[in-house]
Coordinates of N, CA and C in Angstrom, one line a residue:
X1 N 116.9 79.8 137.2 CA 115.5 79.6 137.3 C 115.1 79.9 135.7
X2 N 115.2 81.5 136.0 CA 114.7 82.4 134.9 C 115.5 81.9 133.6
X3 N 116.9 81.7 133.7 CA 117.8 81.1 132.4 C 117.0 79.8 131.9
X4 N 116.4 78.8 132.8 CA 116.1 77.7 132.5 C 114.7 77.9 131.9
X5 N 113.5 78.6 132.2 CA 112.7 79.4 131.3 C 112.9 79.6 130.4
X6 N 113.7 80.4 129.7 CA 114.0 81.1 128.7 C 114.2 79.5 127.9
X7 N 115.2 79.1 128.1 CA 115.7 78.1 127.2 C 114.6 77.4 126.9
X8 N 113.4 76.7 127.7 CA 112.3 76.2 127.3 C 111.4 76.8 126.7
X9 N 111.6 78.3 126.8 CA 110.4 78.8 125.7 C 111.2 78.7 124.5
X10 N 112.2 79.0 124.4 CA 113.3 78.9 123.1 C 113.2 77.5 122.4
X11 N 113.3 76.5 123.1 CA 113.0 75.0 122.4 C 111.3 75.2 121.9
X12 N 110.4 75.8 122.4 CA 109.2 75.7 122.2 C 108.9 76.2 120.8
X13 N 109.9 77.4 121.0 CA 109.5 78.7 119.8 C 110.1 77.9 118.5
X14 N 111.4 77.6 118.6 CA 111.8 76.4 117.4 C 111.0 75.3 117.0
X15 N 110.2 74.5 117.9 CA 109.4 73.6 117.5 C 108.4 74.0 117.0
X16 N 107.6 75.1 117.3 CA 106.3 75.5 116.5 C 106.8 76.0 115.5
X17 N 107.7 77.2 115.4 CA 107.9 77.9 114.4 C 108.3 77.1 113.1
X18 N 109.6 76.3 113.5 CA 110.3 75.3 112.7 C 109.5 74.3 112.4
X19 N 109.2 73.6 113.2 CA 108.3 72.3 112.6 C 107.1 72.4 112.3
X20 N 106.5 73.5 112.7 CA 105.2 74.2 112.0 C 105.8 74.3 110.7
X21 N 106.1 75.1 110.3 CA 106.4 75.8 109.2 C 106.9 74.8 108.3
X22 N 107.6 74.0 108.6 CA 108.5 72.6 107.6 C 107.4 71.8 107.3
X23 N 106.3 71.3 108.7 CA 105.0 70.5 108.1 C 104.2 70.8 107.1
X24 N 103.7 72.4 107.3 CA 103.0 72.7 106.4 C 103.4 73.1 104.8
X25 N 104.7 73.3 105.0 CA 105.5 73.2 103.6 C 105.4 72.0 102.6
X26 N 105.9 70.8 103.8 CA 106.0 69.9 103.0 C 104.4 69.1 102.7
X27 N 103.8 69.4 103.1 CA 102.3 69.0 103.1 C 101.6 69.7 102.1
X28 N 102.1 70.9 101.7 CA 101.5 71.6 100.1 C 100.6 72.7 100.8
X29 N 100.6 73.0 102.1 CA 99.7 73.9 102.9 C 100.0 75.4 102.2
X30 N 100.9 75.8 101.9 CA 101.1 77.2 101.5 C 100.8 77.5 100.0
X31 N 100.6 76.0 99.2 CA 100.2 76.2 97.8 C 98.5 76.3 97.9
X32 N 98.0 75.5 98.9 CA 96.8 75.5 98.7 C 96.3 76.9 99.3
X33 N 97.1 77.5 100.0 CA 96.5 79.1 100.6 C 96.0 79.8 99.4
X34 N 96.6 79.6 98.5 CA 96.3 80.3 97.4 C 94.7 80.5 96.5
X35 N 94.2 80.0 97.1 CA 92.2 79.8 97.2 C 91.6 79.2 98.6
X36 N 90.6 79.9 98.9 CA 89.5 79.5 99.6 C 89.5 77.5 99.7
X37 N 89.1 77.3 98.1 CA 88.7 75.9 97.8 C 89.9 75.0 97.9
X38 N 91.3 75.7 97.6 CA 92.8 74.8 97.7 C 92.5 74.5 99.6
X39 N 92.2 75.7 100.1 CA 92.3 75.4 102.0 C 91.4 74.1 102.0
X40 N 89.9 74.3 101.6 CA 89.1 73.4 102.1 C 89.3 71.8 101.3
X41 N 90.0 72.1 100.2 CA 90.4 70.4 99.8 C 91.5 69.7 100.8
X42 N 92.4 70.9 101.0 CA 93.5 70.3 102.0 C 93.4 70.0 103.0
X43 N 92.4 70.7 103.8 CA 91.8 70.1 105.0 C 90.7 68.7 105.2
X44 N 90.4 68.7 103.9 CA 89.3 67.3 103.8 C 90.3 66.5 103.7
X45 N 91.7 66.4 103.1 CA 92.5 65.5 102.9 C 93.0 65.0 104.1
X46 N 92.5 65.4 105.1 CA 93.1 64.7 106.6 C 91.9 64.2 107.1
X47 N 90.8 63.8 106.6 CA 89.4 63.0 107.2 C 90.6 61.6 107.6
X48 N 89.9 61.4 108.8 CA 88.6 61.8 109.7 C 89.4 62.7 110.9
X49 N 90.5 63.2 110.5 CA 91.2 64.1 111.9 C 91.2 65.5 111.2
X50 N 90.3 66.0 110.3 CA 89.9 67.3 109.7 C 90.0 68.4 111.1
X51 N 88.8 68.3 111.9 CA 88.6 69.2 112.6 C 90.0 69.4 113.6
X52 N 90.7 68.5 113.9 CA 91.8 68.6 114.6 C 93.1 69.2 113.5
X53 N 93.1 68.7 112.6 CA 93.9 69.7 111.7 C 93.7 70.8 111.5
X54 N 92.3 71.0 111.5 CA 91.9 72.7 111.5 C 92.3 73.4 112.6
X55 N 92.3 72.9 113.3 CA 92.2 73.3 114.7 C 94.0 74.1 114.9
X56 N 94.6 73.0 114.5 CA 96.4 73.2 114.4 C 96.6 74.3 113.5
X57 N 95.8 74.1 112.4 CA 96.0 75.0 111.4 C 95.9 77.0 111.9
X58 N 94.9 76.6 112.5 CA 94.4 78.2 112.9 C 95.4 78.7 114.0
X59 N 95.6 77.8 114.9 CA 96.7 78.0 115.9 C 97.9 78.5 115.2
X60 N 98.7 77.9 114.4 CA 99.8 78.2 113.6 C 99.7 79.5 112.7
X61 N 98.3 79.4 112.7 CA 98.0 81.0 111.6 C 98.3 82.4 112.4
X62 N 98.5 81.9 114.1 CA 99.1 83.1 114.7 C 100.9 83.1 115.0
X63 N 100.9 81.9 115.3 CA 102.2 81.6 115.5 C 103.3 81.8 114.4
X64 N 102.7 81.4 113.3 CA 103.6 81.8 112.0 C 102.8 82.8 111.3
X65 N 102.8 84.3 111.6 CA 102.1 85.2 111.5 C 101.6 85.4 109.9
X66 N 102.2 85.1 109.0 CA 102.4 85.3 107.5 C 100.8 84.5 107.1
X67 N 100.6 83.6 107.9 CA 99.0 83.2 107.4 C 97.9 83.4 108.0
X68 N 97.3 84.1 106.8 CA 95.6 85.2 107.7 C 94.9 84.1 107.9
X69 N 94.4 84.2 109.1 CA 93.6 83.4 109.8 C 92.1 83.2 109.2
X70 N 91.7 84.4 108.5 CA 90.5 84.8 108.1 C 90.4 83.7 106.8
X71 N 91.1 83.8 106.0 CA 91.0 82.7 104.8 C 90.4 81.3 105.4
X72 N 91.3 80.7 106.4 CA 91.6 79.0 106.5 C 89.8 79.5 107.4
X73 N 89.4 80.4 108.2 CA 88.2 80.3 108.8 C 87.0 80.1 107.8
X74 N 87.2 81.1 106.7 CA 86.0 80.8 105.7 C 86.2 79.5 105.0
X75 N 87.0 78.8 104.8 CA 87.3 77.5 104.6 C 86.5 76.5 105.2
X76 N 86.7 77.0 106.7 CA 86.2 76.2 108.1 C 84.7 76.3 107.9
X77 N 84.3 77.3 107.7 CA 82.9 77.5 108.1 C 82.0 76.6 106.4
X78 N 82.9 76.3 105.4 CA 82.7 75.7 104.3 C 82.3 74.3 104.7
X79 N 83.6 73.8 105.6 CA 83.7 72.3 106.0 C 82.7 72.0 106.9
X80 N 82.8 72.5 107.9 CA 82.0 72.4 109.4 C 81.0 73.0 109.6
X81 N 80.5 74.1 108.8 CA 79.5 75.0 109.6 C 80.0 76.2 109.9
X82 N 79.3 77.0 110.0 CA 79.5 78.8 111.2 C 80.0 78.2 112.2
X83 N 79.4 77.4 113.1 CA 79.6 77.8 114.7 C 80.8 76.5 115.3
X84 N 80.7 75.6 114.3 CA 81.8 74.2 114.5 C 83.2 75.1 114.3
X85 N 83.2 75.8 113.2 CA 84.1 76.2 112.7 C 84.6 77.2 113.5
X86 N 84.1 78.4 113.9 CA 84.4 79.6 114.6 C 84.8 79.3 116.1
X87 N 84.3 77.9 116.9 CA 84.6 77.6 118.3 C 85.9 76.8 117.8
X88 N 86.1 76.3 116.7 CA 87.5 75.7 116.6 C 88.4 77.0 116.5
X89 N 88.1 77.6 115.5 CA 89.3 79.2 115.0 C 89.1 79.8 116.5
X90 N 88.3 80.2 116.9 CA 88.7 80.9 118.4 C 89.5 80.6 119.0
X91 N 89.4 79.1 119.4 CA 89.7 78.3 120.4 C 91.4 78.5 120.2
X92 N 91.7 78.2 118.9 CA 92.8 78.1 118.6 C 93.8 79.5 118.5
X93 N 93.1 80.4 118.0 CA 93.6 81.7 118.0 C 93.9 82.1 119.3
X94 N 92.9 82.1 120.4 CA 93.3 82.7 121.8 C 94.6 81.6 122.3
X95 N 94.4 80.7 122.0 CA 95.5 79.5 122.3 C 97.0 80.4 121.8
X96 N 96.8 80.5 120.4 CA 98.1 81.0 120.0 C 98.5 82.2 120.1
X97 N 97.7 82.9 120.4 CA 97.8 84.3 121.1 C 98.6 84.1 122.3
X98 N 97.9 83.8 123.1 CA 98.4 83.5 124.6 C 100.2 82.5 124.3
X99 N 100.3 82.0 123.5 CA 101.5 81.2 123.2 C 102.6 82.5 122.8
X100 N 102.5 83.2 121.9 CA 103.4 84.0 121.5 C 103.4 85.2 122.1
X101 N 102.7 85.4 123.1 CA 102.7 86.4 124.3 C 103.5 85.7 125.4
X102 N 103.6 84.7 125.6 CA 104.3 84.1 126.6 C 105.8 84.0 126.3
X103 N 105.9 83.5 124.7 CA 106.9 83.5 124.1 C 108.0 84.6 124.2
X104 N 107.1 85.7 123.6 CA 108.2 87.1 123.9 C 108.3 87.5 125.3
X105 N 107.4 87.2 126.3 CA 107.8 87.6 127.8 C 108.9 86.9 128.1
X106 N 109.3 85.3 127.9 CA 110.3 84.8 128.0 C 111.5 85.1 127.2
X107 N 111.5 85.2 126.0 CA 112.6 85.5 125.0 C 113.1 86.9 124.8
X108 N 112.0 87.6 125.0 CA 112.2 89.2 124.9 C 112.3 89.4 123.3
X109 N 113.6 90.5 123.0 CA 113.6 91.1 121.7 C 114.0 89.7 120.9
X110 N 114.5 88.6 121.3 CA 115.4 87.6 120.9 C 114.1 87.0 119.8
X111 N 113.0 86.8 120.3 CA 111.9 86.3 119.5 C 111.1 87.4 119.0
X112 N 110.7 88.8 119.4 CA 110.1 89.3 118.7 C 110.9 90.0 117.5
X113 N 112.1 89.9 117.2 CA 112.6 90.2 116.2 C 112.7 89.4 114.7
X114 N 112.0 88.2 115.1 CA 112.1 87.1 114.0 C 110.5 88.0 113.4
X115 N 109.8 88.3 113.9 CA 108.5 88.7 113.4 C 108.3 90.1 112.6
X116 N 109.0 91.2 113.1 CA 108.9 92.6 113.0 C 110.4 93.5 113.2
X117 N 110.5 94.0 112.1 CA 111.9 95.2 112.2 C 111.9 95.9 113.4
X118 N 112.9 96.5 113.7 CA 113.0 97.5 115.2 C 112.3 98.3 115.0
X119 N 112.2 99.2 113.8 CA 111.2 100.4 113.4 C 110.3 100.0 113.8
X120 N 109.2 99.1 113.3 CA 107.9 98.4 113.6 C 107.7 98.2 114.9
X121 N 108.6 97.4 115.3 CA 108.7 97.1 116.8 C 108.2 98.5 117.7
X122 N 109.1 99.2 117.4 CA 109.1 100.5 118.5 C 108.1 101.7 118.0
X123 N 107.5 101.2 116.9 CA 106.3 102.2 116.4 C 105.0 101.5 117.5
X124 N 105.1 100.6 117.3 CA 103.8 99.8 118.3 C 104.1 99.7 120.0
X125 N 105.4 99.5 120.4 CA 105.7 99.7 121.7 C 105.6 100.6 122.5
X126 N 105.6 101.8 121.8 CA 105.5 102.9 122.8 C 103.9 103.0 123.2
X127 N 103.1 103.0 122.3 CA 101.7 103.0 122.4 C 101.4 101.9 123.6
X128 N 101.7 100.8 123.4 CA 101.5 99.3 124.0 C 101.8 99.9 125.5
X129 N 102.8 100.6 125.9 CA 103.3 100.7 126.8 C 103.0 102.1 127.7
X130 N 102.2 102.8 127.2 CA 101.6 104.2 127.4 C 100.3 104.1 127.5
X131 N 99.6 102.9 126.8 CA 97.8 103.4 126.6 C 97.6 101.4 126.3
X132 N 98.1 100.7 127.2 CA 98.1 99.3 126.7 C 96.7 99.0 126.2
X133 N 95.7 99.1 127.5 CA 94.5 98.6 127.3 C 93.5 99.1 126.1
X134 N 93.5 100.3 125.7 CA 92.9 100.9 124.8 C 93.5 100.7 123.4
X135 N 94.7 100.8 123.2 CA 95.5 100.6 122.0 C 95.2 99.0 121.6
X136 N 95.3 98.4 122.5 CA 95.5 97.0 122.3 C 94.1 96.2 121.7
X137 N 93.2 97.0 122.4 CA 91.6 96.5 122.3 C 91.4 96.9 120.8
X138 N 91.6 98.3 120.1 CA 91.3 98.8 119.7 C 91.8 98.2 117.9
X139 N 93.3 97.9 118.3 CA 94.2 97.4 117.2 C 93.9 95.8 117.0
X140 N 93.5 94.8 118.2 CA 92.8 93.6 117.9 C 91.1 93.6 117.1
X141 N 90.5 95.0 117.5 CA 89.4 94.9 116.8 C 89.3 95.3 115.1
X142 N 90.1 96.6 114.8 CA 90.1 96.9 113.9 C 90.8 95.7 112.6
X143 N 90.7 95.9 111.7 CA 91.2 95.0 110.5 C 92.5 95.8 110.0
X144 N 92.9 96.9 110.4 CA 94.1 97.4 109.6 C 95.4 97.5 110.5
X145 N 95.2 97.3 111.6 CA 96.3 96.5 112.4 C 96.7 95.1 112.5
X146 N 98.4 94.7 112.3 CA 98.7 93.8 112.8 C 98.4 92.6 113.6
X147 N 97.4 92.2 114.1 CA 97.0 91.8 115.6 C 97.9 90.7 116.0
X148 N 98.4 90.0 115.0 CA 99.3 88.7 115.6 C 100.6 89.4 116.1
X149 N 101.3 90.1 115.4 CA 102.2 90.9 115.5 C 102.1 92.0 117.1
X150 N 100.8 92.2 117.3 CA 100.7 92.8 118.4 C 100.7 91.9 119.5
X151 N 100.1 90.9 119.4 CA 99.9 89.9 120.6 C 101.6 89.5 121.0
X152 N 102.2 89.3 120.2 CA 103.6 89.1 120.1 C 104.2 90.3 120.9
X153 N 104.2 91.6 120.3 CA 105.0 92.9 121.1 C 104.1 93.0 122.8
X154 N 102.8 92.8 123.1 CA 102.4 92.9 123.9 C 103.0 92.2 125.1
X155 N 103.6 90.8 124.9 CA 104.5 90.4 125.8 C 105.9 90.7 126.4
X156 N 105.9 92.1 125.6 CA 107.2 92.6 126.0 C 106.5 93.9 127.2
X157 N 105.3 94.2 127.2 CA 105.0 94.9 127.9 C 104.9 94.3 129.5
X158 N 103.9 95.5 130.5 CA 103.8 95.1 131.7 C 102.5 94.5 132.0
X159 N 102.0 94.6 131.0 CA 100.4 94.0 131.3 C 100.2 92.5 131.7
X160 N 99.4 92.5 132.3 CA 99.3 90.8 133.2 C 98.6 89.9 132.0
X161 N 99.1 89.0 132.1 CA 98.8 88.1 131.1 C 96.9 87.6 130.9
X162 N 96.4 87.6 132.4 CA 94.8 87.5 132.3 C 94.4 88.9 131.7
X163 N 94.8 90.0 131.6 CA 94.1 91.2 131.2 C 94.4 91.0 129.6
X164 N 95.5 90.7 129.3 CA 95.6 90.2 128.0 C 94.8 89.2 127.4
X165 N 94.5 88.4 127.8 CA 93.4 87.4 127.6 C 92.1 87.9 127.4
X166 N 91.9 88.5 128.7 CA 90.3 89.3 128.3 C 90.4 90.2 127.1
X167 N 91.2 90.9 127.0 CA 91.5 91.9 125.6 C 91.1 91.2 124.4
X168 N 91.5 90.3 124.4 CA 91.9 89.3 123.1 C 90.5 88.5 123.1
X169 N 90.3 88.3 123.9 CA 88.9 87.7 124.0 C 87.8 88.4 123.4
X170 N 87.3 89.7 123.8 CA 86.5 90.6 123.6 C 86.8 91.3 122.0
X171 N 87.8 91.1 121.9 CA 87.9 91.8 120.4 C 88.5 91.2 119.2
X172 N 89.0 89.8 119.4 CA 89.3 89.1 118.3 C 88.4 88.2 117.7
X173 N 87.1 88.4 118.4 CA 86.2 86.8 117.8 C 85.4 87.7 116.5
X174 N 85.4 88.6 116.5 CA 84.3 89.4 115.6 C 84.6 89.3 114.2
X175 N 85.6 89.4 113.6 CA 86.1 89.3 112.0 C 86.1 87.5 112.0
X176 N 86.8 86.9 112.6 CA 86.7 85.5 112.5 C 84.9 85.1 112.7
X177 N 84.0 85.3 113.3 CA 82.7 85.0 113.5 C 82.3 85.3 111.8
X178 N 82.3 86.6 111.4 CA 82.0 86.5 110.1 C 82.6 86.0 109.3
X179 N 83.8 86.0 109.0 CA 84.2 85.0 108.0 C 83.7 83.6 108.1
X180 N 83.6 83.2 109.2 CA 82.9 81.7 109.7 C 81.6 81.7 109.2
X181 N 80.8 82.6 109.5 CA 79.3 82.8 108.9 C 78.9 82.9 107.4
X182 N 80.0 83.5 106.5 CA 80.0 83.3 105.0 C 80.5 82.2 104.5
X183 N 81.6 81.4 105.0 CA 81.7 80.2 104.4 C 80.5 79.4 104.8
X184 N 80.0 79.0 106.3 CA 79.1 78.2 106.6 C 77.2 78.9 105.9
X185 N 77.6 79.6 105.3 CA 76.0 80.3 104.8 C 75.0 80.6 105.4
X186 N 75.6 81.0 106.9 CA 74.2 81.1 108.1 C 73.9 82.4 107.6
X187 N 74.3 83.3 106.9 CA 73.6 84.4 106.7 C 72.8 84.3 105.1
X188 N 71.4 83.9 105.8 CA 70.3 83.3 104.6 C 69.4 84.5 104.1
X189 N 69.9 85.0 103.4 CA 69.4 86.3 102.9 C 68.8 86.4 101.2
X190 N 67.8 87.1 100.8 CA 67.2 87.2 99.5 C 68.7 87.5 98.3
X191 N 68.5 87.4 97.2 CA 69.5 87.8 96.3 C 70.1 89.2 96.3
X192 N 68.9 90.0 96.3 CA 69.1 91.5 96.6 C 69.9 91.8 97.9
X193 N 69.7 91.0 98.8 CA 70.4 91.0 100.3 C 71.7 91.1 100.3
X194 N 71.9 89.8 99.4 CA 73.4 89.1 99.3 C 74.3 90.1 98.3
X195 N 73.5 90.6 97.4 CA 74.1 91.6 96.6 C 74.6 93.0 97.2
X196 N 73.7 93.5 98.1 CA 74.2 94.5 99.1 C 75.1 94.3 99.8
X197 N 75.3 93.2 100.6 CA 76.1 92.8 101.4 C 77.3 92.7 100.7
X198 N 77.2 92.1 99.5 CA 78.6 92.0 98.4 C 79.3 93.2 98.2
X199 N 78.3 94.2 98.0 CA 78.6 95.7 97.6 C 79.4 96.0 98.9
X200 N 78.7 96.0 100.2 CA 79.3 96.7 101.4 C 80.6 95.9 101.7
X201 N 80.5 94.3 101.6 CA 81.9 93.8 101.8 C 83.1 94.5 100.8
X202 N 82.8 94.9 99.6 CA 83.6 95.4 98.6 C 84.3 96.7 99.0
X203 N 83.0 97.4 99.2 CA 83.6 98.9 99.8 C 84.5 98.8 100.9
X204 N 84.0 98.2 101.9 CA 85.1 98.1 103.3 C 86.4 97.2 102.4
X205 N 86.4 96.7 101.7 CA 87.8 96.3 101.4 C 88.7 97.0 100.7
X206 N 87.7 98.0 99.6 CA 88.6 99.0 99.1 C 88.9 100.2 99.9
X207 N 88.4 100.6 100.8 CA 88.4 101.3 101.6 C 89.5 101.1 102.7
X208 N 89.6 99.7 103.2 CA 90.5 99.5 103.9 C 91.9 99.4 102.5
X209 N 91.7 99.2 101.8 CA 92.9 99.2 101.1 C 93.4 100.7 100.6
X210 N 92.6 101.4 100.7 CA 93.1 103.0 99.9 C 93.4 103.6 101.4
X211 N 92.4 103.4 102.4 CA 92.7 104.7 103.6 C 92.9 103.8 105.0
X212 N 93.5 102.4 105.1 CA 93.8 101.8 106.0 C 94.8 102.4 106.6
X213 N 95.8 102.7 106.3 CA 97.1 103.4 106.5 C 96.6 104.7 107.4
X214 N 95.8 105.5 106.6 CA 95.3 106.6 107.2 C 94.4 106.4 108.5
X215 N 93.7 105.5 108.6 CA 92.7 105.2 109.5 C 93.7 104.8 110.8
X216 N 94.9 103.8 110.6 CA 95.6 103.6 111.7 C 96.2 104.9 112.1
X217 N 96.8 105.5 111.0 CA 97.8 106.9 111.9 C 96.9 107.7 112.6
X218 N 95.5 107.7 112.5 CA 94.6 108.7 112.9 C 94.8 108.0 114.4
X219 N 94.4 106.8 114.4 CA 94.1 106.3 115.9 C 95.3 106.4 116.6
X220 N 96.6 106.0 116.1 CA 97.8 106.4 116.7 C 98.1 107.6 117.1
X221 N 97.7 108.5 116.3 CA 97.8 110.1 116.6 C 96.7 110.6 117.7
X222 N 95.9 110.0 118.0 CA 94.8 110.2 118.9 C 95.2 109.8 120.1
X223 N 95.7 108.7 120.2 CA 96.0 108.1 121.4 C 97.6 108.9 121.6
X224 N 98.2 109.0 120.8 CA 99.5 110.0 121.5 C 99.1 111.1 121.9
X225 N 98.0 112.0 121.4 CA 97.6 113.4 122.0 C 97.2 113.1 123.5

């Protein structure tokens, strides 16, 4: 029975990763990803099924980890407005998180090795096994950690699926909501407010670029201690 489940999971992984990646490549999605405008035009090209296609892309952004969800969330905000884009995005991201979680649980290292090196997996698995709840919540909340990869690695731990889902539900929405809000222009501010917001965003980006590895290392050291 267990072998049968593993074979079904392997088939699902091949269809999702292989079929999804091939579809995106053939339809020019990876070229469109070079800019928010490109993603917007790409999704609009599937009208009247744009909402469904957007949902599928956000789902694949988790299953095919190299696709950044925030970029497409920003484009979704431009296309559909903040709240429509957000609910489509968070639904797809949570579904994708649970999908890779169960695939990793069924296939084990066979699946996770497709996304991370042994060294990187061991680095995070140690913390996930020892301090699952705290580390997983912080890692999915902070922008310095590979959140999609950690959803995959969580499937190798003993965490219960419901608890994993609740942690992802509490931690994953916030960055996506900001991206959708920026794209949907929900933040109606005067020019000076927008300027301050832009400066804050730029400062945060530069901080993450320069000190993100140190913040991650500090969190890891703190939890290991």
